[in-house]
mmCIF file of C-alpha atoms and ligand atoms in Angstrom:
data_model
loop_
_atom_site.group_PDB
_atom_site.id
_atom_site.type_symbol
_atom_site.label_atom_id
_atom_site.label_comp_id
_atom_site.label_asym_id
_atom_site.label_seq_id
_atom_site.Cartn_x
_atom_site.Cartn_y
_atom_site.Cartn_z
ATOM 1 C CA MET A 1 22.806 -39.011 -4.785
ATOM 2 C CA ARG A 2 23.718 -42.392 -6.112
ATOM 3 C CA HIS A 3 21.307 -45.160 -6.508
ATOM 4 C CA ASN A 4 21.648 -48.939 -7.613
ATOM 5 C CA LEU A 5 25.199 -48.912 -8.829
ATOM 6 C CA ASN A 6 26.298 -52.526 -8.172
ATOM 7 C CA LYS A 7 29.180 -53.296 -10.476
ATOM 8 C CA MET A 8 31.920 -53.761 -7.813
ATOM 9 C CA GLN A 9 35.554 -53.664 -8.767
ATOM 10 C CA TRP A 10 37.345 -55.208 -5.791
ATOM 11 C CA CYS A 11 39.465 -58.331 -5.957
ATOM 12 C CA PRO A 12 37.813 -61.644 -5.487
ATOM 13 C CA GLY A 13 37.597 -62.645 -1.908
ATOM 14 C CA CYS A 14 38.280 -58.952 -0.603
ATOM 15 C CA TRP A 15 36.442 -58.342 2.686
ATOM 16 C CA ASN A 16 35.441 -54.950 1.418
ATOM 17 C CA PHE A 17 32.393 -56.856 0.242
ATOM 18 C CA LEU A 18 31.523 -57.921 3.755
ATOM 19 C CA VAL A 19 31.879 -54.437 5.154
ATOM 20 C CA HIS A 20 29.691 -53.051 2.462
ATOM 21 C CA LEU A 21 26.981 -55.573 3.193
ATOM 22 C CA ALA A 22 27.252 -55.084 7.038
ATOM 23 C CA LEU A 23 26.849 -51.371 6.588
ATOM 24 C CA LYS A 24 23.971 -51.618 4.204
ATOM 25 C CA GLN A 25 22.189 -54.056 6.645
ATOM 26 C CA ALA A 26 22.902 -51.803 9.536
ATOM 27 C CA LEU A 27 21.509 -48.659 7.876
ATOM 28 C CA SER A 28 18.427 -50.593 6.657
ATOM 29 C CA GLU A 29 17.711 -52.130 10.179
ATOM 30 C CA LEU A 30 17.969 -48.647 11.668
ATOM 31 C CA LYS A 31 15.492 -47.571 9.009
ATOM 32 C CA ILE A 32 17.653 -44.537 8.077
ATOM 33 C CA ASN A 33 16.473 -43.157 4.753
ATOM 34 C CA PRO A 34 19.180 -43.015 2.187
ATOM 35 C CA LYS A 35 18.352 -39.265 1.572
ATOM 36 C CA ASP A 36 19.411 -38.670 5.336
ATOM 37 C CA THR A 37 22.865 -40.209 4.873
ATOM 38 C CA ILE A 38 26.083 -39.356 3.327
ATOM 39 C CA MET A 39 29.206 -41.417 2.931
ATOM 40 C CA ILE A 40 32.586 -39.735 2.741
ATOM 41 C CA THR A 41 35.391 -41.673 1.007
ATOM 42 C CA TRP A 42 38.806 -40.782 -0.581
ATOM 43 C CA ILE A 43 41.680 -42.503 -1.901
ATOM 44 C CA TRP A 44 42.170 -46.223 -1.649
ATOM 45 C CA CYS A 45 40.572 -49.689 -2.402
ATOM 46 C CA ASN A 46 37.484 -49.150 -0.487
ATOM 47 C CA SER A 47 36.671 -45.630 -1.410
ATOM 48 C CA LYS A 48 34.634 -47.174 -4.058
ATOM 49 C CA MET A 49 32.197 -48.121 -1.571
ATOM 50 C CA SER A 50 30.256 -44.807 -1.738
ATOM 51 C CA GLN A 51 29.679 -45.689 -5.260
ATOM 52 C CA TYR A 52 27.725 -48.896 -4.215
ATOM 53 C CA MET A 53 25.540 -47.351 -1.377
ATOM 54 C CA GLU A 54 22.453 -45.516 -1.711
ATOM 55 C CA GLY A 55 22.539 -42.050 -0.456
ATOM 56 C CA TYR A 56 24.496 -38.747 -0.770
ATOM 57 C CA TRP A 57 28.270 -39.298 -1.073
ATOM 58 C CA ALA A 58 31.475 -37.311 -1.469
ATOM 59 C CA GLU A 59 34.873 -38.515 -2.713
ATOM 60 C CA THR A 60 37.495 -36.158 -1.157
ATOM 61 C CA LEU A 61 41.257 -35.850 -0.910
ATOM 62 C CA HIS A 62 43.525 -38.404 0.586
ATOM 63 C CA TRP A 63 43.975 -38.056 4.473
ATOM 64 C CA ARG A 64 41.506 -35.025 4.266
ATOM 65 C CA GLY A 65 38.241 -36.876 4.595
ATOM 66 C CA ILE A 66 37.692 -36.601 8.331
ATOM 67 C CA PRO A 67 37.715 -32.579 8.409
ATOM 68 C CA PHE A 68 35.234 -32.670 5.370
ATOM 69 C CA ALA A 69 32.826 -35.127 7.116
ATOM 70 C CA ILE A 70 32.998 -32.954 10.193
ATOM 71 C CA GLY A 71 32.178 -29.808 8.058
ATOM 72 C CA VAL A 72 29.207 -31.828 6.588
ATOM 73 C CA LYS A 73 27.923 -32.727 9.888
ATOM 74 C CA LEU A 74 28.362 -29.066 11.235
ATOM 75 C CA SER A 75 26.309 -27.630 8.497
ATOM 76 C CA ASN A 76 23.655 -30.420 8.489
ATOM 77 C CA PRO A 77 23.416 -31.974 11.784
ATOM 78 C CA LYS A 78 20.366 -34.101 10.719
ATOM 79 C CA LEU A 79 22.471 -36.171 8.343
ATOM 80 C CA THR A 80 24.045 -39.563 9.306
ATOM 81 C CA VAL A 81 27.652 -38.911 8.474
ATOM 82 C CA ILE A 82 29.847 -41.905 7.658
ATOM 83 C CA SER A 83 33.431 -41.434 6.686
ATOM 84 C CA LEU A 84 35.183 -44.596 5.464
ATOM 85 C CA SER A 85 38.962 -45.030 5.508
ATOM 86 C CA TRP A 86 41.837 -47.229 5.564
ATOM 87 C CA ASP A 87 44.843 -48.078 7.874
ATOM 88 C CA GLY A 88 47.560 -46.243 5.566
ATOM 89 C CA ASP A 89 45.366 -43.112 5.603
ATOM 90 C CA THR A 90 43.821 -43.039 9.017
ATOM 91 C CA TYR A 91 46.711 -44.258 11.055
ATOM 92 C CA TRP A 92 49.684 -42.626 9.225
ATOM 93 C CA ILE A 93 49.090 -40.129 6.597
ATOM 94 C CA GLY A 94 45.949 -38.676 8.080
ATOM 95 C CA LEU A 95 46.543 -39.553 11.774
ATOM 96 C CA GLY A 96 46.390 -35.883 12.923
ATOM 97 C CA HIS A 97 42.866 -35.648 11.560
ATOM 98 C CA LEU A 98 41.684 -38.763 13.467
ATOM 99 C CA LEU A 99 43.141 -37.580 16.757
ATOM 100 C CA HIS A 100 41.746 -34.090 16.715
ATOM 101 C CA ALA A 101 38.307 -35.407 15.426
ATOM 102 C CA ALA A 102 38.134 -37.722 18.477
ATOM 103 C CA ARG A 103 39.034 -34.653 20.877
ATOM 104 C CA ARG A 104 36.613 -32.405 19.131
ATOM 105 C CA ASN A 105 33.822 -35.288 19.538
ATOM 106 C CA THR A 106 31.582 -34.250 16.520
ATOM 107 C CA ASN A 107 28.903 -36.861 15.919
ATOM 108 C CA ILE A 108 30.417 -38.733 12.869
ATOM 109 C CA VAL A 109 31.116 -42.376 12.359
ATOM 110 C CA HIS A 110 34.448 -43.098 11.206
ATOM 111 C CA ILE A 111 35.370 -46.491 9.943
ATOM 112 C CA THR A 112 38.861 -47.820 9.150
ATOM 113 C CA CYS A 113 39.129 -50.997 7.261
ATOM 114 C CA ASP A 114 42.414 -52.067 8.400
ATOM 115 C CA ASN A 115 44.270 -54.598 6.041
ATOM 116 C CA GLU A 116 47.672 -53.843 7.474
ATOM 117 C CA ASN A 117 49.036 -52.469 4.227
ATOM 118 C CA TYR A 118 48.924 -49.932 1.408
ATOM 119 C CA ALA A 119 46.922 -52.111 -0.878
ATOM 120 C CA LEU A 120 46.106 -49.696 -3.577
ATOM 121 C CA THR A 121 49.736 -48.949 -4.211
ATOM 122 C CA THR A 122 50.276 -52.694 -4.219
ATOM 123 C CA GLY A 123 51.351 -53.729 -0.858
ATOM 124 C CA GLN A 124 53.772 -51.481 1.097
ATOM 125 C CA ALA A 125 54.021 -51.429 4.996
ATOM 126 C CA SER A 126 51.401 -49.277 6.915
ATOM 127 C CA ALA A 127 51.237 -48.025 10.366
ATOM 128 C CA THR A 128 49.634 -51.360 11.488
ATOM 129 C CA THR A 129 51.847 -53.889 9.599
ATOM 130 C CA PRO A 130 53.118 -56.497 12.152
ATOM 131 C CA VAL A 131 56.752 -56.452 13.127
ATOM 132 C CA TRP A 132 58.983 -58.564 10.733
ATOM 133 C CA VAL A 133 56.447 -58.916 8.045
ATOM 134 C CA LYS A 134 58.005 -58.635 4.615
ATOM 135 C CA THR A 135 56.282 -56.261 2.280
ATOM 136 C CA LYS A 136 57.473 -54.239 -0.705
ATOM 137 C CA SER A 137 58.735 -51.519 1.321
ATOM 138 C CA THR A 138 60.235 -53.677 3.959
ATOM 139 C CA PRO A 139 62.135 -56.451 2.009
ATOM 140 C CA ASP A 140 64.046 -57.386 5.215
ATOM 141 C CA GLY A 141 61.098 -57.432 7.454
ATOM 142 C CA ASN A 142 59.098 -54.589 9.132
ATOM 143 C CA GLN A 143 61.069 -53.186 12.002
ATOM 144 C CA ILE A 144 58.437 -50.502 13.255
ATOM 145 C CA VAL A 145 56.172 -51.538 16.013
ATOM 146 C CA PRO A 146 52.543 -51.287 14.784
ATOM 147 C CA LEU A 147 50.473 -48.492 16.170
ATOM 148 C CA ASP A 148 47.594 -49.558 18.597
ATOM 149 C CA PRO A 149 44.532 -47.497 17.441
ATOM 150 C CA VAL A 150 42.429 -48.271 20.512
ATOM 151 C CA ALA A 151 45.213 -47.137 23.088
ATOM 152 C CA LEU A 152 46.026 -44.059 20.956
ATOM 153 C CA LEU A 153 42.375 -42.842 20.738
ATOM 154 C CA GLU A 154 41.763 -43.730 24.287
ATOM 155 C CA SER A 155 44.739 -41.494 25.206
ATOM 156 C CA VAL A 156 42.923 -38.604 23.713
ATOM 157 C CA GLY A 157 39.740 -39.081 25.450
ATOM 158 C CA CYS A 158 37.820 -41.157 22.677
ATOM 159 C CA TRP A 159 34.788 -42.747 24.335
ATOM 160 C CA PHE A 160 33.848 -44.984 21.300
ATOM 161 C CA VAL A 161 36.513 -46.901 19.800
ATOM 162 C CA LYS A 162 36.061 -50.636 18.961
ATOM 163 C CA VAL A 163 37.780 -53.235 16.888
ATOM 164 C CA VAL A 164 35.781 -55.911 15.024
ATOM 165 C CA GLU A 165 36.739 -58.757 12.857
ATOM 166 C CA GLY A 166 35.629 -58.119 9.193
ATOM 167 C CA ASN A 167 34.369 -61.534 8.623
ATOM 168 C CA LYS A 168 32.053 -61.574 11.675
ATOM 169 C CA MET A 169 29.146 -60.251 9.902
ATOM 170 C CA GLN A 170 26.585 -60.054 13.075
ATOM 171 C CA GLU A 171 29.062 -58.347 15.322
ATOM 172 C CA MET A 172 30.071 -55.986 12.740
ATOM 173 C CA LYS A 173 26.651 -55.037 11.801
ATOM 174 C CA ASP A 174 25.741 -54.591 15.513
ATOM 175 C CA VAL A 175 28.783 -52.443 16.283
ATOM 176 C CA LEU A 176 27.879 -50.371 13.264
ATOM 177 C CA LYS A 177 24.421 -49.803 14.358
ATOM 178 C CA GLU A 178 25.602 -48.840 17.801
ATOM 179 C CA ALA A 179 28.134 -46.299 16.287
ATOM 180 C CA ILE A 180 25.413 -44.807 14.173
ATOM 181 C CA MET A 181 23.073 -44.408 17.108
ATOM 182 C CA TYR A 182 25.791 -42.975 19.149
ATOM 183 C CA ASP A 183 25.737 -39.269 19.465
ATOM 184 C CA TRP A 184 29.367 -38.362 19.412
ATOM 185 C CA PHE A 185 32.537 -39.303 17.543
ATOM 186 C CA ALA A 186 32.695 -43.182 16.899
ATOM 187 C CA HIS A 187 35.642 -44.919 15.500
ATOM 188 C CA ILE A 188 35.541 -48.612 14.306
ATOM 189 C CA ASN A 189 38.638 -50.440 13.169
ATOM 190 C CA VAL A 190 37.601 -53.337 11.011
ATOM 191 C CA GLN A 191 40.398 -56.059 10.908
ATOM 192 C CA GLN A 192 40.236 -56.979 7.212
ATOM 193 C CA ALA A 193 41.730 -59.684 4.887
ATOM 194 C CA CYS A 194 43.236 -58.271 1.714
ATOM 195 C CA PRO A 195 43.858 -61.452 -0.435
ATOM 196 C CA SER A 196 46.066 -59.805 -2.969
ATOM 197 C CA TRP A 197 48.654 -58.350 -0.667
ATOM 198 C CA LYS A 198 48.326 -59.183 2.934
ATOM 199 C CA ARG A 199 49.820 -62.747 2.968
ATOM 200 C CA TRP A 200 50.588 -62.897 6.807
HETATM 201 C C1 TPP B 1 48.959 -37.318 -0.509
HETATM 202 C C2 TPP B 1 49.008 -38.616 -1.098
HETATM 203 N N1 TPP B 1 50.068 -39.318 -0.743
HETATM 204 C C3 TPP B 1 50.228 -40.604 -1.194
HETATM 205 C C4 TPP B 1 49.228 -41.019 -2.221
HETATM 206 C C5 TPP B 1 49.457 -42.461 -2.911
HETATM 207 N N2 TPP B 1 48.538 -43.320 -2.141
HETATM 208 C C6 TPP B 1 47.323 -43.606 -2.630
HETATM 209 S S1 TPP B 1 46.378 -44.942 -1.900
HETATM 210 C C7 TPP B 1 47.644 -44.836 -0.680
HETATM 211 C C8 TPP B 1 47.727 -45.755 0.505
HETATM 212 C C9 TPP B 1 46.531 -46.466 0.624
HETATM 213 O O1 TPP B 1 46.569 -47.422 1.769
HETATM 214 P P1 TPP B 1 45.368 -47.552 2.758
HETATM 215 O O2 TPP B 1 45.131 -46.277 3.331
HETATM 216 O O3 TPP B 1 45.936 -48.487 3.784
HETATM 217 O O4 TPP B 1 44.219 -48.097 1.796
HETATM 218 P P2 TPP B 1 44.100 -49.607 1.090
HETATM 219 O O5 TPP B 1 44.628 -49.269 -0.280
HETATM 220 O O6 TPP B 1 44.989 -50.505 1.902
HETATM 221 O O7 TPP B 1 42.774 -50.016 0.998
HETATM 222 C C10 TPP B 1 48.821 -44.059 -1.099
HETATM 223 C C11 TPP B 1 50.059 -44.087 -0.211
HETATM 224 C C12 TPP B 1 48.135 -40.285 -2.570
HETATM 225 N N3 TPP B 1 47.161 -40.753 -3.492
HETATM 226 N N4 TPP B 1 48.249 -38.918 -2.050
HETATM 227 S S1 SF4 B 2 43.986 -54.947 -3.054
HETATM 228 FE FE1 SF4 B 2 43.348 -55.814 -1.191
HETATM 229 S S2 SF4 B 2 41.972 -54.289 -0.176
HETATM 230 FE FE2 SF4 B 2 42.233 -53.747 -2.467
HETATM 231 S S3 SF4 B 2 40.461 -54.682 -3.449
HETATM 232 FE FE3 SF4 B 2 42.272 -56.118 -3.695
HETATM 233 S S4 SF4 B 2 41.810 -57.542 -1.812
HETATM 234 FE FE4 SF4 B 2 40.780 -55.655 -1.428
HETATM 235 MG MG1 MG B 3 45.391 -50.609 3.888
#
């Protein structure tokens, strides 16, 4: 269980700070005891968030976090299970797990911080990079139509899928609280700035 680790290592101006704050406030306002929460993260910039939250945590393998989170929930249903990931992971490398988790409808909160690029590996195109945007991996402009997470999840029967702007603190906190209180699988896409790599 982690406690009081506050030395954050994100770039200045990263909206990860805002997501972290909104999540902390949501859990606090719902009066959820840190010992009753677990945050599951894996490989990318914001995976460090579990280090800055109070409560139990697990850092698992790239694109394997969702099945890990479901396993934790099934073995201890009383825990509030939050899995936190990124667009490159959730919508590309680990997409299969997202879709089947939505179909299975286990009660976890899955948050995707969508900065529209692979930031940790220095700014390649991801599944949500807009068309014609130039990145390291798309020097002539991205020619792949971005994936629509809401339409995709609704197509497999997901009942709770919401998109929030990562700088609208009140709205983000309210949606997080709603997702935490919801009894089934909840997916939140946070539209997020990445000052270091997202320059569109
Ligand atoms: C199986 C596997 N494939 C690729 C990588 C390299 N890798 C590390 S982070 C990452 C992409 C991260 O992008 P995203 O999920 O959008 O997170 P962000 O860094 O933007 O927060 C990749 C491809 C890896 N660590 N493991
Ligand atoms: S690279 Fe982007 S997402 Fe990663 S910490 Fe820096 S600003 Fe945030
Ligand atoms: Mg990303």
